[in-house]
Short mmCIF file of C-alpha atoms in Angstrom, two decimals:
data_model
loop_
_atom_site.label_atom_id
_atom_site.label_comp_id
_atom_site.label_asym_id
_atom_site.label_seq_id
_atom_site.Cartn_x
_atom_site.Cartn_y
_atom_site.Cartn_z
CA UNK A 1 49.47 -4.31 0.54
CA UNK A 2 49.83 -0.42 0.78
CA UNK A 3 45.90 -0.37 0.21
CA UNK A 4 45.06 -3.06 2.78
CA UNK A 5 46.89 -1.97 5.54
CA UNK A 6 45.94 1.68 4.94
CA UNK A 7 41.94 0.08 5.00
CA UNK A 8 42.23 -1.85 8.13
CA UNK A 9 44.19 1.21 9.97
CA UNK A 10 41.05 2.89 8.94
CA UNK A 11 38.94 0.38 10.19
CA UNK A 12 39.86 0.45 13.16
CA UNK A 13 40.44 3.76 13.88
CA UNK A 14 36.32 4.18 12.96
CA UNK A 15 35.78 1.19 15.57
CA UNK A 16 37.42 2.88 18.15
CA UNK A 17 35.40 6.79 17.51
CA UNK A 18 32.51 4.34 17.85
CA UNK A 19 33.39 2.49 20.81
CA UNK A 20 33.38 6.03 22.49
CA UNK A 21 30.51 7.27 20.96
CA UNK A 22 28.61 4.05 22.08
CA UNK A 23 29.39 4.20 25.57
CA UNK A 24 28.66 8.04 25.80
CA UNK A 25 25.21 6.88 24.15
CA UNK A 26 25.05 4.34 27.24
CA UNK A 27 25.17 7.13 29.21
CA UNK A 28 22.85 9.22 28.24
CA UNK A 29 20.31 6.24 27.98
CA UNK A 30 20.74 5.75 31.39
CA UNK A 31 19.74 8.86 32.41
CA UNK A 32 16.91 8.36 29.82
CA UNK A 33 15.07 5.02 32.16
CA UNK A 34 15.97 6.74 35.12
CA UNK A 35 13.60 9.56 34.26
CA UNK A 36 11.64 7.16 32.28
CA UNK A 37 10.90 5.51 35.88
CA UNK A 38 11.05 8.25 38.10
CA UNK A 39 8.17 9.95 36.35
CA UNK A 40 6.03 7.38 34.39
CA UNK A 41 3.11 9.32 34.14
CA UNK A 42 4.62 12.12 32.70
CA UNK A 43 3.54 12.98 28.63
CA UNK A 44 6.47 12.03 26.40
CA UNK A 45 7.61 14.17 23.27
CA UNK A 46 4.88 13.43 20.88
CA UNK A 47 2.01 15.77 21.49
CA UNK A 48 0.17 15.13 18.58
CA UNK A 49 -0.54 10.72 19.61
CA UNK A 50 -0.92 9.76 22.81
CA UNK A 51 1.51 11.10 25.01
CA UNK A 52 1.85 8.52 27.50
CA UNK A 53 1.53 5.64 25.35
CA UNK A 54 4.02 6.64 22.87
CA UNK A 55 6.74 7.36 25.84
CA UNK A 56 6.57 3.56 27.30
CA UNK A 57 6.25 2.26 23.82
CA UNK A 58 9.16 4.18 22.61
CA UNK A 59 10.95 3.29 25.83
CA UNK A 60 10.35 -0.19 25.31
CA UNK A 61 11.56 -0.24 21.61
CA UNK A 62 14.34 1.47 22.16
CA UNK A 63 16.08 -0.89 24.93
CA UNK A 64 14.90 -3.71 22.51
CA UNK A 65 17.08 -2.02 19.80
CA UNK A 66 19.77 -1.72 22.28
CA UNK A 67 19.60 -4.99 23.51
CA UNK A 68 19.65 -6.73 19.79
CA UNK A 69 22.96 -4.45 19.49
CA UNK A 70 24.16 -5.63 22.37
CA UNK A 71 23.96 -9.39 21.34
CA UNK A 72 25.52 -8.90 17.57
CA UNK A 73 28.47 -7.04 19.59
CA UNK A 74 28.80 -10.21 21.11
CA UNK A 75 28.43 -12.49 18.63
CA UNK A 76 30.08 -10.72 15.50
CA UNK A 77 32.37 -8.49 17.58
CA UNK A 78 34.26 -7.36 14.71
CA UNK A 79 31.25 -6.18 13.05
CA UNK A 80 30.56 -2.58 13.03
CA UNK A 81 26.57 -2.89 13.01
CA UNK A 82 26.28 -3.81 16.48
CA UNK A 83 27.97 0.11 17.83
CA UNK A 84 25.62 1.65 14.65
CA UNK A 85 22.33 -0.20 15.96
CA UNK A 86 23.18 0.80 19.68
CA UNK A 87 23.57 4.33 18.65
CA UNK A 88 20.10 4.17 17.03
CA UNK A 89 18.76 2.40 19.70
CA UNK A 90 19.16 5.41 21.83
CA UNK A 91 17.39 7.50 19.71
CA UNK A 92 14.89 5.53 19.21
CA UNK A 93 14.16 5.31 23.33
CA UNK A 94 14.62 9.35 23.32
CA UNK A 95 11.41 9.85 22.45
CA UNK A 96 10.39 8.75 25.77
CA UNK A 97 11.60 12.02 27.21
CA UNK A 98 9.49 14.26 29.18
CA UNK A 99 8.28 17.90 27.96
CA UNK A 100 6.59 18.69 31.57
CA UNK A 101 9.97 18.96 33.88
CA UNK A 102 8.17 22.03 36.09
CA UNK A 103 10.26 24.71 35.30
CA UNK A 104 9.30 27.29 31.86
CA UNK A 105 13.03 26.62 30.97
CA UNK A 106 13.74 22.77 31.20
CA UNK A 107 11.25 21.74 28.72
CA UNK A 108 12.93 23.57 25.98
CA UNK A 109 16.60 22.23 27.35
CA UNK A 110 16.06 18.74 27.50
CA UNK A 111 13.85 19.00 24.18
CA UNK A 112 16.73 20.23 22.49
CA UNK A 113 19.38 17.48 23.95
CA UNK A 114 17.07 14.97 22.49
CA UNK A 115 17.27 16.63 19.45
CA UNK A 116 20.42 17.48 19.33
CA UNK A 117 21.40 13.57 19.58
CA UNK A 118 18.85 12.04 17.41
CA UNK A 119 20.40 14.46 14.04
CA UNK A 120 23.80 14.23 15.41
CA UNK A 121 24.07 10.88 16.19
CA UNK A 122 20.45 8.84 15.48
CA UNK A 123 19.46 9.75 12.13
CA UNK A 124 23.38 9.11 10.41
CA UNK A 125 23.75 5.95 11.94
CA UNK A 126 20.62 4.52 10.37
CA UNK A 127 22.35 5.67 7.18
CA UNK A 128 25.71 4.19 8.21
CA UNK A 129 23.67 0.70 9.40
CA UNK A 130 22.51 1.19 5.33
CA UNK A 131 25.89 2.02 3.99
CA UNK A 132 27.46 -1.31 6.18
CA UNK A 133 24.51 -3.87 6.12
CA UNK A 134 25.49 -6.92 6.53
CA UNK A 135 29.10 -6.69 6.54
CA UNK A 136 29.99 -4.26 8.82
CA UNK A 137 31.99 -2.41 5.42
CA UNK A 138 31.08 0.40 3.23
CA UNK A 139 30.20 -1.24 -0.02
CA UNK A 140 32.06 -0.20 -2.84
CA UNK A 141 34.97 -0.57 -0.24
CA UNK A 142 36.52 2.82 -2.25
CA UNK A 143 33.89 4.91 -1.53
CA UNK A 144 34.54 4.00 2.08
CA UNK A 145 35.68 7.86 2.82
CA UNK A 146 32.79 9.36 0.66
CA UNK A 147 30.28 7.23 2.80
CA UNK A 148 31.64 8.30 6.01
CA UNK A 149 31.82 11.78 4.44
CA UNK A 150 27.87 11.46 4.00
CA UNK A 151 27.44 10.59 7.18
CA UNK A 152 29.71 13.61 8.66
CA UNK A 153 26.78 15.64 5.91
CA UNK A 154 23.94 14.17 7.18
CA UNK A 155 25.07 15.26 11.17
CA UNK A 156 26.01 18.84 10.54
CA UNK A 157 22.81 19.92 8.01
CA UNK A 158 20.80 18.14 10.79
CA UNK A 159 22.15 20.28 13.64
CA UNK A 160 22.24 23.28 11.72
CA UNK A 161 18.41 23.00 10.41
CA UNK A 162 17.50 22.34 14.12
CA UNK A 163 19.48 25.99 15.15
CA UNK A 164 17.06 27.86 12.45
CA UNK A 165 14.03 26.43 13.88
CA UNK A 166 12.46 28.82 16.56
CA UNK A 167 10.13 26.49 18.17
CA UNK A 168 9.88 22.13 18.62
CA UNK A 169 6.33 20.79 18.89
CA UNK A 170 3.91 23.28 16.94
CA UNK A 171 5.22 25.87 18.50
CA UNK A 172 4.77 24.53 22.19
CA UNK A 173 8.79 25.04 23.16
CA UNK A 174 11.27 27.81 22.26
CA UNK A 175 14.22 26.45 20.87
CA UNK A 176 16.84 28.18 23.53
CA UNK A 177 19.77 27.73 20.83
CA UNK A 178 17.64 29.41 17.60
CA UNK A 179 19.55 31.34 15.67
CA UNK A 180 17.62 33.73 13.03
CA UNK A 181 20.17 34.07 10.77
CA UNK A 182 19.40 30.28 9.80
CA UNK A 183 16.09 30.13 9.73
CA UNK A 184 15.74 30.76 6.05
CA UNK A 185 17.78 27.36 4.88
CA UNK A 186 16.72 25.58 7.85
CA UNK A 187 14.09 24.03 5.75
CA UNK A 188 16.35 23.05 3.03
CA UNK A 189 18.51 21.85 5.53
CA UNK A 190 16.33 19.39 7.03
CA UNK A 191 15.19 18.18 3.33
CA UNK A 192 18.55 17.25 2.72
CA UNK A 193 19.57 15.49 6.08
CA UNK A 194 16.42 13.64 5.99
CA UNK A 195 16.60 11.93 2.36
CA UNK A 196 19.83 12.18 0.56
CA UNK A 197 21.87 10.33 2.31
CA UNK A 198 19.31 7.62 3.58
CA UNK A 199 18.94 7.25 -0.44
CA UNK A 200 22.55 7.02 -0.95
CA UNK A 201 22.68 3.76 1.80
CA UNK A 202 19.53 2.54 -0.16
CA UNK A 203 21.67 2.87 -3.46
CA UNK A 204 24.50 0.89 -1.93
CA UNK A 205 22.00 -1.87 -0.48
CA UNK A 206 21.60 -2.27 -4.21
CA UNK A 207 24.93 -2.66 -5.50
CA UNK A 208 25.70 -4.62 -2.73
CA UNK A 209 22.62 -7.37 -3.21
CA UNK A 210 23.88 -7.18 -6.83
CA UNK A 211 27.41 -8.35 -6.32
CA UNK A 212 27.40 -10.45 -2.98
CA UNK A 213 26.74 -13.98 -2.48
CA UNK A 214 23.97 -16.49 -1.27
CA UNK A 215 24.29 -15.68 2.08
CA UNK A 216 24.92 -11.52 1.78
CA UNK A 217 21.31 -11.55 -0.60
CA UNK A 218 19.02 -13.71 2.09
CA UNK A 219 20.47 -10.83 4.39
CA UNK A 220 19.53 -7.95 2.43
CA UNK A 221 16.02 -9.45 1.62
CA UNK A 222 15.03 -9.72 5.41
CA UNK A 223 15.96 -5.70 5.69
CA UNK A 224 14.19 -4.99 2.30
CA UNK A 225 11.14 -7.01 2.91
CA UNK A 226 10.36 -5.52 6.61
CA UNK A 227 10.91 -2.15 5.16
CA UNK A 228 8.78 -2.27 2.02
CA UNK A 229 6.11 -3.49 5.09
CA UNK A 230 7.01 -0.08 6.91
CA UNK A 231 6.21 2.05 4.07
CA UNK A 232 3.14 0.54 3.29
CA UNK A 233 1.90 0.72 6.67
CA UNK A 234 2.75 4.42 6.67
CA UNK A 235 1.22 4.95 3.76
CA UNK A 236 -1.78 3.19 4.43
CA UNK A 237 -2.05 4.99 8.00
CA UNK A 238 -1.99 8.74 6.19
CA UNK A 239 -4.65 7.86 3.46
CA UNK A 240 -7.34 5.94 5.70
CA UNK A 241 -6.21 7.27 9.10
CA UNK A 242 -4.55 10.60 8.86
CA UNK A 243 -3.62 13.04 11.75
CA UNK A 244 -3.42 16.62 11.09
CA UNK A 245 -0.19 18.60 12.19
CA UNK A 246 -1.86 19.93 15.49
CA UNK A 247 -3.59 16.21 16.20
CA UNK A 248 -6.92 17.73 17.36
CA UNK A 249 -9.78 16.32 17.26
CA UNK A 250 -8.86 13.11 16.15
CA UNK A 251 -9.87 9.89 16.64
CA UNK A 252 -8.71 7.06 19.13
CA UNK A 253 -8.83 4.64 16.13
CA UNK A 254 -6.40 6.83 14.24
CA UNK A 255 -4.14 7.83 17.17
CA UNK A 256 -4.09 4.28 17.74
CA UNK A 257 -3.41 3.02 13.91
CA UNK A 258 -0.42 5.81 13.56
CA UNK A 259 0.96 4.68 16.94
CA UNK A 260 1.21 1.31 15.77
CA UNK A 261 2.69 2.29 12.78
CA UNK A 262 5.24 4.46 15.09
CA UNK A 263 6.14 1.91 16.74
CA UNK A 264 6.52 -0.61 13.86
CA UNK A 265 9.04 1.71 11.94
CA UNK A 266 11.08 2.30 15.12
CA UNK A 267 11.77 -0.58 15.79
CA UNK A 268 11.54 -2.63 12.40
CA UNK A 269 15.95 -2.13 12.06
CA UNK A 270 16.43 -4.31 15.01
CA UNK A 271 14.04 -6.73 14.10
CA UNK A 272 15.26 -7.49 10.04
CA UNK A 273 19.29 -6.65 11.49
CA UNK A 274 18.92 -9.04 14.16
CA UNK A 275 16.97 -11.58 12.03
CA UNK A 276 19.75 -11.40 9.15
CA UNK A 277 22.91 -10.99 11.32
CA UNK A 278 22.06 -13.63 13.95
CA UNK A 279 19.71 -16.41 13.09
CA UNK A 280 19.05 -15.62 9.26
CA UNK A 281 18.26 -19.65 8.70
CA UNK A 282 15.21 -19.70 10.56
CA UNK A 283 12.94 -18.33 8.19
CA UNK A 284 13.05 -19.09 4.18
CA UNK A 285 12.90 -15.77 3.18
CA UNK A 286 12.01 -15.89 -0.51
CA UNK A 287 8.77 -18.08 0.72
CA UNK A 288 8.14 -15.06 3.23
CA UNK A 289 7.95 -12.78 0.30
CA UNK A 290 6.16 -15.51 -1.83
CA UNK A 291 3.21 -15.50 0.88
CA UNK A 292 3.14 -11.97 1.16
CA UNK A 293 2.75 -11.11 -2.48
CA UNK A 294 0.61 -13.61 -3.00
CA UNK A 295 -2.32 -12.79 0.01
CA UNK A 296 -2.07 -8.89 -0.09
CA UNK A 297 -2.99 -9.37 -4.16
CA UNK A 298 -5.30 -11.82 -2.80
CA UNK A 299 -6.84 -9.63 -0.38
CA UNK A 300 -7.17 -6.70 -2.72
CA UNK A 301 -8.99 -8.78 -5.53
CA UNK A 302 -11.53 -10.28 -3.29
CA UNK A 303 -12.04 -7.16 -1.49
CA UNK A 304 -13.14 -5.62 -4.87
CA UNK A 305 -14.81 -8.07 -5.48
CA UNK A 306 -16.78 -7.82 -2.52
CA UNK A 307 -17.06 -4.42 -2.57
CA UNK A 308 -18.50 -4.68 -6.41
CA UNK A 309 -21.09 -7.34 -5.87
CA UNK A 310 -22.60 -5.92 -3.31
CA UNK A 311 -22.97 -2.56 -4.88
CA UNK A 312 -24.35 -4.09 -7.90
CA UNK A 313 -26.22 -6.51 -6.42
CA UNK A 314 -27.67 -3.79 -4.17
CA UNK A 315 -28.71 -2.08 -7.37
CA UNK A 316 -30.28 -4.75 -8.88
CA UNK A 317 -32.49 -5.51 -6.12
CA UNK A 318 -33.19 -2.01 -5.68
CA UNK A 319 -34.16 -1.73 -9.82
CA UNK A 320 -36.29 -5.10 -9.24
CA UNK A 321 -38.04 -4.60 -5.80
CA UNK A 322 -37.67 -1.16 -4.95
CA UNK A 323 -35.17 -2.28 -2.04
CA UNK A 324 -32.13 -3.13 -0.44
CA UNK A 325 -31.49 -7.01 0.18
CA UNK A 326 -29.11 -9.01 2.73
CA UNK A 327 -28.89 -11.11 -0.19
CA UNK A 328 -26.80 -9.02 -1.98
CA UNK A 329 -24.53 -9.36 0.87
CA UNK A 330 -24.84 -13.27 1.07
CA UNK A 331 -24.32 -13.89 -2.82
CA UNK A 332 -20.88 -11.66 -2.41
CA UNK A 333 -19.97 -13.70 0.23
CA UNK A 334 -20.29 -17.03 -1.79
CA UNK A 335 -18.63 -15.67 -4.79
CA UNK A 336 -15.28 -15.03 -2.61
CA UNK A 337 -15.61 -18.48 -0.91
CA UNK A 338 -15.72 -19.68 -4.80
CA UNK A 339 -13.46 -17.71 -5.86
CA UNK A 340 -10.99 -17.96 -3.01
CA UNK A 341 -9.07 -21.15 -3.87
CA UNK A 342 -9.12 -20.86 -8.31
CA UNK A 343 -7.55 -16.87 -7.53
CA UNK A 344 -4.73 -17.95 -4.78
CA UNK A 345 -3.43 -20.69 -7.41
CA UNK A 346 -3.22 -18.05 -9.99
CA UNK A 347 -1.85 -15.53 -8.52
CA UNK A 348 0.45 -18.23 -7.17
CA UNK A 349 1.74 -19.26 -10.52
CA UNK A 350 1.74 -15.53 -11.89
CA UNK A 351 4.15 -14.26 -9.30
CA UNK A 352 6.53 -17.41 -9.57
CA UNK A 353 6.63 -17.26 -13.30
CA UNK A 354 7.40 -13.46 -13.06
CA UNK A 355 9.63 -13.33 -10.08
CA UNK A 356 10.98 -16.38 -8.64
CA UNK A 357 11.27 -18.14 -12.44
CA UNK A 358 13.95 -20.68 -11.35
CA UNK A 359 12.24 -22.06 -8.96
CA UNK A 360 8.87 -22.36 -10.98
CA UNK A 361 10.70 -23.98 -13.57
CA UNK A 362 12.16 -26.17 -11.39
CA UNK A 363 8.73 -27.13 -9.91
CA UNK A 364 7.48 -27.83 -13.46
CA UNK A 365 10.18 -29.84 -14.30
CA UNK A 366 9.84 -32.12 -11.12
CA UNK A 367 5.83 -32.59 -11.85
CA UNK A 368 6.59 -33.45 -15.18
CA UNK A 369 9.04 -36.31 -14.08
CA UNK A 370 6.57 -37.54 -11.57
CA UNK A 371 4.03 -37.75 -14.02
CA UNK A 372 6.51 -39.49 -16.06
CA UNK A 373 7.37 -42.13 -13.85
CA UNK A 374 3.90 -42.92 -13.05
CA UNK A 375 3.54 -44.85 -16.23
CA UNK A 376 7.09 -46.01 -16.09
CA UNK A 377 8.36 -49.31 -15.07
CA UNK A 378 11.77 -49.78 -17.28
CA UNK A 379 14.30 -48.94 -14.41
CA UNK A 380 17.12 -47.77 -16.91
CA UNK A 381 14.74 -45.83 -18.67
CA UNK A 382 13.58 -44.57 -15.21
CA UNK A 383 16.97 -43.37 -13.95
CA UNK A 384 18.02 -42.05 -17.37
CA UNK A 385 14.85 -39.90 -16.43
CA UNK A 386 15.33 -39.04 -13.10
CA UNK A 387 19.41 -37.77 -14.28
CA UNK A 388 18.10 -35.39 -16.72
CA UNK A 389 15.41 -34.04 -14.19
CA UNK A 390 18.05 -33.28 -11.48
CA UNK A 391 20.32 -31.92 -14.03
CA UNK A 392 17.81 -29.60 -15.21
CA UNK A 393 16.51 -28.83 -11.07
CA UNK A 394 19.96 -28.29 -9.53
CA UNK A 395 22.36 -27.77 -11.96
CA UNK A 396 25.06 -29.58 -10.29
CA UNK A 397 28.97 -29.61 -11.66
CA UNK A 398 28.52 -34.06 -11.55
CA UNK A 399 26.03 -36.14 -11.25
CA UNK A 400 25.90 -39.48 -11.71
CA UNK A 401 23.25 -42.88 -10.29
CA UNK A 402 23.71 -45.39 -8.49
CA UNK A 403 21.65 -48.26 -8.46
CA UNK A 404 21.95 -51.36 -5.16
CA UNK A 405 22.48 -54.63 -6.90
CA UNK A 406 19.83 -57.13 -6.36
CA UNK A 407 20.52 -59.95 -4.20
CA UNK A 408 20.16 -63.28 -5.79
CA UNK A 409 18.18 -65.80 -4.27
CA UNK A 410 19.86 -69.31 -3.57
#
């Protein structure tokens, strides 16, 4: 009882800091559209992308961050995650601040509020939306204090990285609060803030799919699935489409690709938090995955397949005829229309064998009955069959059949 009541005092003595921190984020959002409007065609804080497009596209996905907040607060009020998300949330629309204010000095103030929030405040509580997803709890509930702890880390190596930096954007702004002394641990500083604890609320995501229920697992799959998409899309964007540190001379194909894929991790929390907090019915998730696993493998194998015939194809021609051919190009193309269906039900039955092995067997078990009872007519036979296969699907506690008596005629 002792433990309990000491947990809930806890509880809501965090709700509470929150609540205040929440509305003073409110705040300074506000003043954050009103400049947002007052000066639209000012650059925002990105110099390297597209200045302009990244402010109102930041702007945009930060008030719908704020706005899925808003809802779970209303919904789940006793939930935590809706004060965490809002906090991000303003972050998230921060980078829709100006650098141009008019006056040498501004830029470098207002840069550094923005940054000042998004490692005080931004960056931890998309750890502590980690360390609480879905719940609203730290999972194990007895590291609650060394979670919180972590977060308390995470805000002060931030800060204190950010006073041993002299400049923000290449070198564009002086830092008006640098401080020399830190400049040589500022780096470490930042390495720390940025990954450790972020890994530590990945750790508990974990633990915490590993010991919840039904319900706590379809939640943690949304958030796992939509982020395993973000980090391939980043990945993807610096191999094929990469932008240097200084962004010149880049294409409007790559600014455009790594904009997307700005946009996509800012506001990808929102999306999976909103999906698995308020509505996580409306999608099977576990098909979701299926489908994706399935067509990316797809798309890779036919693409090198593609890729392969044509290059030996090409060769072939050019061996026989002295040439290139368009036919080359045409064969390839036939071989994936061939190919298309015989690889998808493969790959189909590959991945459910190897990761969703229940319900494969489950599947086989039902085609076998069906085959069954084509060639069946005994009906005690039949339902003695159709028993065992929904013992074997389901697993139920009971289950017993019921058969309507026939009506005799007069």
């Amino acid at each position: 009882m002792k433990i309990a009541s000491s947990l809930s005092s806890q509880d809501g003595v965090t709700g509470r800091i929150l609540r205040i921190i929440a509305v003073l984020a409110l705040t300074y959002f506000a003043w954050i559209l009103f400049d947002l409007f007052t000066h639209p065609f000012s650059p925002g804080s990105n110099p390297v992308l597209n200045p302009y497009m990244f402010k109102w596209l930041s702007g945009i996905n930060g008030t719908f961050t704020i706005v899925t907040a808003l809802f779970i607060l209303r919904r789940l009020p006793g939930n935590t995650i809706g004060y965490i998300l809002l906090i991000f949330g303003v972050g998230v629309a921060g980078w829709s601040g100006r650098t141009q204010y008019g006056f040498p000095q501004n830029p470098a103030i207002f840069t550094t509020i923005f940054t000042i929030y998004f490692f005080l405040l931004a960056l931890p509580a998309l750890t502590a939306l980690l360390l609480h997803f879905p719940t609203g709890s730290i999972f194990p509930s007895r590291f609650m204090y060394w979670g919180w702890g972590l977060v308390f880390a995470q805000s002060l190596t931030g800060i204190l990285s950010n006073l041993g930096i002299p400049a923000y954007q290449n070198g564009l702004i002086q830092n008006p609060i640098y401080i020399p002394a830190l400049f040589p641990i500022s780096l470490g500083l930042n390495t720390f803030a940025v990954t450790i604890p972020p890994l530590a609320g990945v750790v508990s995501l974990v633990l915490r799919y590993r010991a919840g229920g039904q319900r706590e697992r379809t939640q943690i799959k949304w958030l796992a699935w939509l982020g395993a998409v973000a980090i391939f899309l980043a990945t993807t964007a610096a191999i094929l489409f990469p932008i240097g540190p200084s962004g010149q001379n880049v294409s409007t194909a790559n600014q455009l690709v790594n904009i997307g894929v700005y946009m996509y991790w800012q506001a990808f929390p929102a999306v999976a938090i909103g999906i698995a907090l308020l509505r996580y019915r409306l999608w099977d998730i576990d098909l979701v995955i299926r489908r994706t696993l399935q067509y990316s493998v797809l798309t890779v194998l036919l693409g090198l397949v593609y890729i392969g015939g044509v290059t030996l194809l090409q060769s072939v021609f050019t061996a026989t005829a002295g040439q290139q051919s368009p036919l080359a190009v045409v064969l390839s193309t036939l071989a994936i229309a061939v190919l298309f269906t015989p690889l998808r039900r493969g790959l189909q039955t590959v991945i459910d064998r190897r990761f969703y092995r229940h319900k494969y067997d489950a599947e086989a078990v039902v085609g076998t009955f069906t085959d069954a009872a084509r060639n069946q007519m005994a009906v005690a036979t039949l339902g003695e069959s159709l028993v065992r296969t929904a013992r074997d699907t389901f697993e139920p506690n009971s289950i017993s059949l019921w058969l309507a008596p026939q009506e005799k005629k007069p």
